mmCIF file of C-alpha atoms in Angstrom:
data_model
loop_
_atom_site.group_PDB
_atom_site.id
_atom_site.type_symbol
_atom_site.label_atom_id
_atom_site.label_comp_id
_atom_site.label_asym_id
_atom_site.label_seq_id
_atom_site.Cartn_x
_atom_site.Cartn_y
_atom_site.Cartn_z
ATOM 1 C CA UNK A 30 102.968 188.786 56.049
ATOM 2 C CA UNK A 31 100.952 185.940 54.126
ATOM 3 C CA UNK A 32 100.896 182.341 54.085
ATOM 4 C CA UNK A 33 98.544 179.422 53.364
ATOM 5 C CA UNK A 34 95.600 179.288 55.783
ATOM 6 C CA UNK A 35 96.752 177.249 59.043
ATOM 7 C CA UNK A 36 100.466 177.948 58.307
ATOM 8 C CA UNK A 37 100.362 180.409 61.583
ATOM 9 C CA UNK A 38 100.874 183.515 59.752
ATOM 10 C CA UNK A 39 99.102 185.710 62.438
ATOM 11 C CA UNK A 40 101.361 184.293 64.789
ATOM 12 C CA UNK A 41 104.427 184.867 62.957
ATOM 13 C CA UNK A 42 103.384 188.524 62.126
ATOM 14 C CA UNK A 43 103.183 189.228 65.964
ATOM 15 C CA UNK A 44 106.477 187.747 66.473
ATOM 16 C CA UNK A 45 107.786 189.704 63.748
ATOM 17 C CA UNK A 46 106.416 192.840 65.273
ATOM 18 C CA UNK A 47 108.140 192.187 68.609
ATOM 19 C CA UNK A 48 111.391 191.350 66.671
ATOM 20 C CA UNK A 49 111.420 194.623 64.937
ATOM 21 C CA UNK A 50 110.635 196.538 68.070
ATOM 22 C CA UNK A 51 113.508 195.249 69.984
ATOM 23 C CA UNK A 52 115.990 197.756 70.818
ATOM 24 C CA UNK A 53 113.620 200.762 71.241
ATOM 25 C CA UNK A 54 111.831 200.747 68.065
ATOM 26 C CA UNK A 55 108.124 201.425 67.564
ATOM 27 C CA UNK A 56 106.259 199.294 65.310
ATOM 28 C CA UNK A 57 102.574 198.866 64.216
ATOM 29 C CA UNK A 58 100.881 195.396 63.782
ATOM 30 C CA UNK A 59 97.791 195.813 61.460
ATOM 31 C CA UNK A 60 95.172 193.094 60.629
ATOM 32 C CA UNK A 61 92.436 193.575 57.978
ATOM 33 C CA UNK A 62 90.411 190.294 57.984
ATOM 34 C CA UNK A 63 87.813 191.077 61.002
ATOM 35 C CA UNK A 64 88.995 188.111 62.614
ATOM 36 C CA UNK A 65 90.548 189.736 65.788
ATOM 37 C CA UNK A 66 93.561 187.413 65.468
ATOM 38 C CA UNK A 67 95.946 189.803 66.901
ATOM 39 C CA UNK A 68 94.049 189.917 69.964
ATOM 40 C CA UNK A 69 93.795 186.347 70.356
ATOM 41 C CA UNK A 70 97.571 185.925 69.851
ATOM 42 C CA UNK A 71 98.309 188.385 72.716
ATOM 43 C CA UNK A 72 95.320 187.114 74.704
ATOM 44 C CA UNK A 73 93.811 190.465 75.116
ATOM 45 C CA UNK A 74 90.345 191.973 74.531
ATOM 46 C CA UNK A 75 88.982 192.474 70.960
ATOM 47 C CA UNK A 76 90.851 195.400 69.307
ATOM 48 C CA UNK A 77 88.646 198.758 68.568
ATOM 49 C CA UNK A 78 89.587 200.878 65.429
ATOM 50 C CA UNK A 79 92.439 202.799 67.016
ATOM 51 C CA UNK A 80 95.964 202.116 67.406
ATOM 52 C CA UNK A 81 96.694 200.633 70.751
ATOM 53 C CA UNK A 82 99.814 199.683 72.737
ATOM 54 C CA UNK A 83 99.687 195.808 72.770
ATOM 55 C CA UNK A 84 103.174 194.797 73.921
ATOM 56 C CA UNK A 85 106.686 196.091 74.993
ATOM 57 C CA UNK A 86 109.580 194.665 73.258
ATOM 58 C CA UNK A 87 113.254 194.024 74.820
ATOM 59 C CA UNK A 88 115.170 197.072 74.751
ATOM 60 C CA UNK A 89 112.298 199.451 75.304
ATOM 61 C CA UNK A 90 110.446 199.114 72.079
ATOM 62 C CA UNK A 91 106.682 198.972 71.782
ATOM 63 C CA UNK A 92 104.273 197.071 69.351
ATOM 64 C CA UNK A 93 101.059 198.879 68.787
ATOM 65 C CA UNK A 94 98.023 197.173 67.036
ATOM 66 C CA UNK A 95 95.345 198.079 64.739
ATOM 67 C CA UNK A 96 92.312 196.102 63.640
ATOM 68 C CA UNK A 97 91.187 198.102 60.548
ATOM 69 C CA UNK A 98 87.258 197.738 60.113
ATOM 70 C CA UNK A 99 86.139 198.625 56.800
ATOM 71 C CA UNK A 100 82.993 200.632 57.675
ATOM 72 C CA UNK A 101 85.395 202.769 59.953
ATOM 73 C CA UNK A 102 87.814 203.142 57.491
ATOM 74 C CA UNK A 103 85.351 204.215 54.928
ATOM 75 C CA UNK A 104 83.649 206.965 57.281
ATOM 76 C CA UNK A 105 87.234 208.137 57.968
ATOM 77 C CA UNK A 106 87.817 208.483 54.341
ATOM 78 C CA UNK A 107 84.449 210.380 53.867
ATOM 79 C CA UNK A 108 85.511 212.901 56.483
ATOM 80 C CA UNK A 109 88.817 213.259 55.435
ATOM 81 C CA UNK A 110 88.318 213.748 51.561
ATOM 82 C CA UNK A 111 84.651 215.115 51.578
ATOM 83 C CA UNK A 112 83.950 216.392 55.080
ATOM 84 C CA UNK A 113 80.797 214.332 55.378
ATOM 85 C CA UNK A 114 80.981 213.991 59.111
ATOM 86 C CA UNK A 115 77.254 213.384 60.453
ATOM 87 C CA UNK A 116 76.292 212.683 56.778
ATOM 88 C CA UNK A 117 78.624 209.818 56.786
ATOM 89 C CA UNK A 118 77.402 208.110 60.037
ATOM 90 C CA UNK A 119 73.882 208.491 58.356
ATOM 91 C CA UNK A 120 75.200 206.632 55.162
ATOM 92 C CA UNK A 121 76.244 203.570 57.664
ATOM 93 C CA UNK A 122 72.779 203.438 59.076
ATOM 94 C CA UNK A 123 71.210 203.343 55.846
ATOM 95 C CA UNK A 124 73.452 200.602 54.605
ATOM 96 C CA UNK A 125 74.961 202.448 52.122
ATOM 97 C CA UNK A 126 78.592 201.468 53.001
ATOM 98 C CA UNK A 127 77.968 197.822 52.654
ATOM 99 C CA UNK A 128 76.223 198.549 49.313
ATOM 100 C CA UNK A 129 79.124 200.906 48.059
ATOM 101 C CA UNK A 130 81.688 198.225 49.030
ATOM 102 C CA UNK A 131 79.567 195.291 47.309
ATOM 103 C CA UNK A 132 79.348 197.079 44.253
ATOM 104 C CA UNK A 133 82.841 198.024 43.903
ATOM 105 C CA UNK A 134 84.704 195.157 45.822
ATOM 106 C CA UNK A 135 87.914 196.543 45.112
ATOM 107 C CA UNK A 136 86.924 199.516 47.103
ATOM 108 C CA UNK A 137 87.115 197.663 50.448
ATOM 109 C CA UNK A 138 90.904 196.640 49.666
ATOM 110 C CA UNK A 139 91.765 200.139 48.690
ATOM 111 C CA UNK A 140 90.129 201.343 52.059
ATOM 112 C CA UNK A 141 92.188 198.497 54.065
ATOM 113 C CA UNK A 142 95.405 199.049 52.316
ATOM 114 C CA UNK A 143 94.905 202.768 52.299
ATOM 115 C CA UNK A 144 94.646 202.838 56.228
ATOM 116 C CA UNK A 145 98.112 200.823 56.419
ATOM 117 C CA UNK A 146 99.507 203.236 54.079
ATOM 118 C CA UNK A 147 98.375 206.291 55.924
ATOM 119 C CA UNK A 148 100.234 204.748 59.002
ATOM 120 C CA UNK A 149 103.418 204.075 56.929
ATOM 121 C CA UNK A 150 103.722 207.750 55.738
ATOM 122 C CA UNK A 151 102.475 209.552 58.795
ATOM 123 C CA UNK A 152 105.186 211.945 60.613
ATOM 124 C CA UNK A 153 105.709 213.175 64.058
ATOM 125 C CA UNK A 154 105.905 216.983 64.688
ATOM 126 C CA UNK A 155 109.600 216.524 64.124
ATOM 127 C CA UNK A 156 109.507 215.086 60.767
ATOM 128 C CA UNK A 157 110.332 211.552 61.851
ATOM 129 C CA UNK A 158 108.032 208.819 60.738
ATOM 130 C CA UNK A 159 105.531 207.757 63.392
ATOM 131 C CA UNK A 160 106.605 203.930 63.135
ATOM 132 C CA UNK A 161 109.847 202.512 62.283
ATOM 133 C CA UNK A 162 108.000 199.624 60.668
ATOM 134 C CA UNK A 163 104.399 198.634 60.019
ATOM 135 C CA UNK A 164 103.415 194.846 59.994
ATOM 136 C CA UNK A 165 100.533 194.117 58.069
ATOM 137 C CA UNK A 166 98.844 190.684 58.547
ATOM 138 C CA UNK A 167 97.711 190.266 55.166
ATOM 139 C CA UNK A 168 95.073 187.874 53.463
ATOM 140 C CA UNK A 169 96.248 184.347 52.710
ATOM 141 C CA UNK A 170 98.296 183.556 49.750
ATOM 142 C CA UNK A 171 95.293 182.564 47.618
ATOM 143 C CA UNK A 172 94.111 186.192 47.276
ATOM 144 C CA UNK A 173 97.346 188.235 48.311
ATOM 145 C CA UNK A 174 98.216 189.412 45.103
ATOM 146 C CA UNK A 175 94.610 190.417 44.325
ATOM 147 C CA UNK A 176 94.386 192.187 47.848
ATOM 148 C CA UNK A 177 97.744 194.157 47.277
ATOM 149 C CA UNK A 178 97.275 195.003 43.594
ATOM 150 C CA UNK A 179 93.750 195.938 43.473
ATOM 151 C CA UNK A 180 94.751 199.573 44.140
ATOM 152 C CA UNK A 181 96.294 199.405 40.669
ATOM 153 C CA UNK A 182 93.001 198.368 39.335
ATOM 154 C CA UNK A 183 90.933 201.061 41.193
ATOM 155 C CA UNK A 184 93.432 203.729 40.040
ATOM 156 C CA UNK A 185 92.799 202.690 36.454
ATOM 157 C CA UNK A 186 89.000 202.520 37.104
ATOM 158 C CA UNK A 187 88.717 205.921 38.759
ATOM 159 C CA UNK A 188 90.896 208.559 36.723
ATOM 160 C CA UNK A 189 90.470 211.528 38.897
ATOM 161 C CA UNK A 190 89.554 212.619 42.401
ATOM 162 C CA UNK A 191 90.228 211.464 45.832
ATOM 163 C CA UNK A 192 89.612 207.570 45.096
ATOM 164 C CA UNK A 193 92.319 207.673 42.155
ATOM 165 C CA UNK A 194 94.661 209.528 44.446
ATOM 166 C CA UNK A 195 94.365 207.174 47.283
ATOM 167 C CA UNK A 196 94.588 204.160 45.185
ATOM 168 C CA UNK A 197 97.519 205.602 43.126
ATOM 169 C CA UNK A 198 99.490 206.406 46.521
ATOM 170 C CA UNK A 199 98.984 202.860 47.744
ATOM 171 C CA UNK A 200 99.875 201.420 44.618
ATOM 172 C CA UNK A 201 103.157 203.212 44.531
ATOM 173 C CA UNK A 202 103.791 202.278 48.102
ATOM 174 C CA UNK A 203 103.101 198.547 47.444
ATOM 175 C CA UNK A 204 105.559 198.655 44.529
ATOM 176 C CA UNK A 205 108.161 200.664 46.327
ATOM 177 C CA UNK A 206 111.336 199.488 48.148
ATOM 178 C CA UNK A 207 109.473 200.376 51.505
ATOM 179 C CA UNK A 208 107.495 197.294 51.166
ATOM 180 C CA UNK A 209 108.436 193.502 51.480
ATOM 181 C CA UNK A 210 105.780 190.641 51.338
ATOM 182 C CA UNK A 211 107.294 187.686 53.764
ATOM 183 C CA UNK A 212 105.680 184.419 53.285
ATOM 184 C CA UNK A 213 105.007 181.836 56.141
ATOM 185 C CA UNK A 214 104.922 178.082 55.291
ATOM 186 C CA UNK A 215 105.017 174.381 56.723
ATOM 187 C CA UNK A 216 107.221 171.864 55.416
ATOM 188 C CA UNK A 217 104.510 170.013 53.620
ATOM 189 C CA UNK A 218 103.865 169.687 50.088
ATOM 190 C CA UNK A 219 100.716 171.978 49.758
ATOM 191 C CA UNK A 220 101.902 175.046 51.649
ATOM 192 C CA UNK A 221 105.300 174.752 49.921
ATOM 193 C CA UNK A 222 103.621 174.571 46.540
ATOM 194 C CA UNK A 223 101.322 177.509 47.590
ATOM 195 C CA UNK A 224 104.265 179.577 48.587
ATOM 196 C CA UNK A 225 106.310 179.044 45.505
ATOM 197 C CA UNK A 226 103.260 179.918 43.392
ATOM 198 C CA UNK A 227 102.804 183.019 45.403
ATOM 199 C CA UNK A 228 106.543 184.068 44.969
ATOM 200 C CA UNK A 229 106.104 183.722 41.110
ATOM 201 C CA UNK A 230 102.877 185.666 41.364
ATOM 202 C CA UNK A 231 104.496 188.415 43.285
ATOM 203 C CA UNK A 232 107.393 188.570 40.862
ATOM 204 C CA UNK A 233 104.837 189.006 37.890
ATOM 205 C CA UNK A 234 103.197 191.752 39.830
ATOM 206 C CA UNK A 235 106.517 193.386 40.573
ATOM 207 C CA UNK A 236 105.852 193.353 44.184
ATOM 208 C CA UNK A 237 108.983 192.747 46.343
ATOM 209 C CA UNK A 238 109.314 189.558 48.135
ATOM 210 C CA UNK A 239 111.420 189.407 51.304
ATOM 211 C CA UNK A 240 111.924 186.242 53.493
ATOM 212 C CA UNK A 241 110.219 182.889 53.419
ATOM 213 C CA UNK A 242 109.637 181.813 57.183
ATOM 214 C CA UNK A 243 109.299 178.151 57.992
ATOM 215 C CA UNK A 244 107.260 177.587 60.818
ATOM 216 C CA UNK A 245 106.960 174.645 63.277
ATOM 217 C CA UNK A 246 110.285 173.160 62.226
ATOM 218 C CA UNK A 247 110.623 169.781 63.466
ATOM 219 C CA UNK A 248 113.570 168.968 65.337
ATOM 220 C CA UNK A 249 115.807 165.904 64.126
ATOM 221 C CA UNK A 250 116.219 163.412 66.883
ATOM 222 C CA UNK A 251 117.999 160.931 64.859
ATOM 223 C CA UNK A 252 121.525 161.087 63.245
ATOM 224 C CA UNK A 253 121.513 161.110 59.397
ATOM 225 C CA UNK A 254 122.752 157.685 58.987
ATOM 226 C CA UNK A 255 119.937 156.340 61.048
ATOM 227 C CA UNK A 256 117.121 158.694 59.628
ATOM 228 C CA UNK A 257 117.346 157.040 56.033
ATOM 229 C CA UNK A 258 117.102 153.577 57.388
ATOM 230 C CA UNK A 259 114.239 154.322 59.748
ATOM 231 C CA UNK A 260 112.378 156.300 57.037
ATOM 232 C CA UNK A 261 112.447 152.799 55.122
ATOM 233 C CA UNK A 262 111.009 151.150 57.981
ATOM 234 C CA UNK A 263 114.340 149.577 58.991
ATOM 235 C CA UNK A 264 114.624 149.770 62.857
ATOM 236 C CA UNK A 265 116.183 147.134 64.968
ATOM 237 C CA UNK A 266 113.964 146.548 67.833
ATOM 238 C CA UNK A 267 116.551 144.170 69.479
ATOM 239 C CA UNK A 268 118.904 147.126 69.561
ATOM 240 C CA UNK A 269 116.456 149.377 71.081
ATOM 241 C CA UNK A 270 115.585 147.048 73.886
ATOM 242 C CA UNK A 271 119.319 146.567 74.497
ATOM 243 C CA UNK A 272 119.875 150.127 74.804
ATOM 244 C CA UNK A 273 117.227 150.661 77.112
ATOM 245 C CA UNK A 274 118.256 147.868 79.361
ATOM 246 C CA UNK A 275 121.741 149.026 79.593
ATOM 247 C CA UNK A 276 120.057 152.306 80.901
ATOM 248 C CA UNK A 277 118.249 150.150 83.386
ATOM 249 C CA UNK A 278 114.752 150.567 81.573
ATOM 250 C CA UNK A 279 112.895 147.427 81.071
ATOM 251 C CA UNK A 280 109.725 147.848 78.687
ATOM 252 C CA UNK A 281 107.148 145.072 77.349
ATOM 253 C CA UNK A 282 107.255 144.034 73.919
ATOM 254 C CA UNK A 283 104.326 145.847 73.125
ATOM 255 C CA UNK A 284 105.949 149.307 74.220
ATOM 256 C CA UNK A 285 109.072 148.533 72.256
ATOM 257 C CA UNK A 286 106.818 148.169 69.182
ATOM 258 C CA UNK A 287 105.271 151.603 69.940
ATOM 259 C CA UNK A 288 108.856 153.137 70.151
ATOM 260 C CA UNK A 289 109.655 151.461 66.806
ATOM 261 C CA UNK A 290 106.446 152.729 65.134
ATOM 262 C CA UNK A 291 107.184 156.504 66.542
ATOM 263 C CA UNK A 292 110.805 156.266 65.270
ATOM 264 C CA UNK A 293 109.502 155.243 61.792
ATOM 265 C CA UNK A 294 106.974 157.963 61.878
ATOM 266 C CA UNK A 295 109.441 160.734 62.981
ATOM 267 C CA UNK A 296 111.874 159.538 60.297
ATOM 268 C CA UNK A 297 109.436 159.622 57.643
ATOM 269 C CA UNK A 298 108.169 163.253 58.632
ATOM 270 C CA UNK A 299 111.815 164.609 58.829
ATOM 271 C CA UNK A 300 112.620 163.107 55.267
ATOM 272 C CA UNK A 301 109.601 164.788 53.882
ATOM 273 C CA UNK A 302 110.586 168.164 55.559
ATOM 274 C CA UNK A 303 114.140 167.838 54.238
ATOM 275 C CA UNK A 304 112.754 167.290 50.496
ATOM 276 C CA UNK A 305 110.443 170.419 50.909
ATOM 277 C CA UNK A 306 113.480 172.504 52.220
ATOM 278 C CA UNK A 307 115.248 171.289 49.049
ATOM 279 C CA UNK A 308 112.154 172.703 47.043
ATOM 280 C CA UNK A 309 112.657 176.193 48.821
ATOM 281 C CA UNK A 310 116.235 176.077 48.362
ATOM 282 C CA UNK A 311 116.230 175.391 44.580
ATOM 283 C CA UNK A 312 113.171 176.527 42.849
ATOM 284 C CA UNK A 313 112.998 180.194 43.558
ATOM 285 C CA UNK A 314 115.550 181.948 41.300
ATOM 286 C CA UNK A 315 117.464 183.230 43.068
ATOM 287 C CA UNK A 316 116.598 181.605 46.324
ATOM 288 C CA UNK A 317 114.943 183.631 49.051
ATOM 289 C CA UNK A 318 116.470 184.405 52.614
ATOM 290 C CA UNK A 319 114.844 181.970 55.174
ATOM 291 C CA UNK A 320 114.079 181.940 58.811
ATOM 292 C CA UNK A 321 112.868 178.697 60.689
ATOM 293 C CA UNK A 322 110.885 178.936 63.890
ATOM 294 C CA UNK A 323 110.258 175.823 66.048
ATOM 295 C CA UNK A 324 107.119 174.029 66.961
ATOM 296 C CA UNK A 325 105.789 175.133 69.965
ATOM 297 C CA UNK A 326 104.354 172.507 72.027
ATOM 298 C CA UNK A 327 101.099 173.164 73.906
ATOM 299 C CA UNK A 328 99.988 176.110 71.878
ATOM 300 C CA UNK A 329 101.317 179.651 71.766
ATOM 301 C CA UNK A 330 100.980 181.823 74.560
ATOM 302 C CA UNK A 331 102.455 185.439 75.165
ATOM 303 C CA UNK A 332 105.723 183.847 76.481
ATOM 304 C CA UNK A 333 105.974 181.607 73.359
ATOM 305 C CA UNK A 334 105.539 184.543 71.385
ATOM 306 C CA UNK A 335 108.398 186.358 72.981
ATOM 307 C CA UNK A 336 110.769 183.300 72.295
ATOM 308 C CA UNK A 337 109.629 183.284 68.565
ATOM 309 C CA UNK A 338 110.665 186.851 68.215
ATOM 310 C CA UNK A 339 113.925 186.261 69.853
ATOM 311 C CA UNK A 340 114.601 183.356 67.591
ATOM 312 C CA UNK A 341 113.886 185.726 64.644
ATOM 313 C CA UNK A 342 116.262 188.434 66.189
ATOM 314 C CA UNK A 343 119.014 185.747 66.577
ATOM 315 C CA UNK A 344 118.612 184.639 62.865
ATOM 316 C CA UNK A 345 118.588 188.274 61.737
ATOM 317 C CA UNK A 346 115.235 189.630 60.387
ATOM 318 C CA UNK A 347 115.359 190.459 56.526
ATOM 319 C CA UNK A 348 113.539 193.410 55.723
ATOM 320 C CA UNK A 349 114.833 194.070 52.130
ATOM 321 C CA UNK A 350 112.724 192.867 49.302
ATOM 322 C CA UNK A 351 113.922 191.169 46.386
ATOM 323 C CA UNK A 352 113.283 192.988 43.170
#
């Protein structure tokens, strides 16, 4: 899950995890940006570097969460492939881990995506996958493809050895039918443009694109015939006054003027969002599946998160990627 900063991608990723877990499934929600965004959305304590149950979904499913820490992932990597153990922890005290990830910036993303890949491919004792789905709250669209495809560059850089194998394994997963990138947008020019740019960039990188999630969709209060006139500033204040009086409501002239101004503002905003939707429907070729989520007044709490997940479930959650 990605999107331009400020579009609500972490909230949507959390709602998607809940939606996918509905009906008894187990879903892992992963974050990689050291922001503790998942903990904030679920109103819980900061997450440690371990998979921890964070929510129960309708129908008996569960969502587990993991905040991937780069240093912890590298120590785990050292232990897994080099059996360094105590020596790895000594490296952390020496600052060698920060040095290594600074010297080879791509290594950090290999470690982050590599941990997600390990969770995806892990199996239980009976051979079944540990998780029915893994939702990765990825970096914003501006650096999304660099983050996802850096493993390809690292695989080319390290020709042999564990780093090569790790990078190659992640690269294969990212470019496989198991992976779909869903994009969150708001209906304004900049987020829509960045979403369309991300779709084109993902297509060029041959990474599957799934669904566009339109977040904070504004409800249209005016009928279509009135919307166009109001967006052009044509609102009959006298008609509003007469309508209110017929309902037994008396307002002062300045209050009527305020209602007129709000009506025009609403109509202009809805007209702009309609134009943005038209771009999403016509510019990607072929058009992508779309989900819409309403604006949540007063901020997103846990109850609102479940409502967003329910809305996703009702619309159908598209997991397949376009290729």
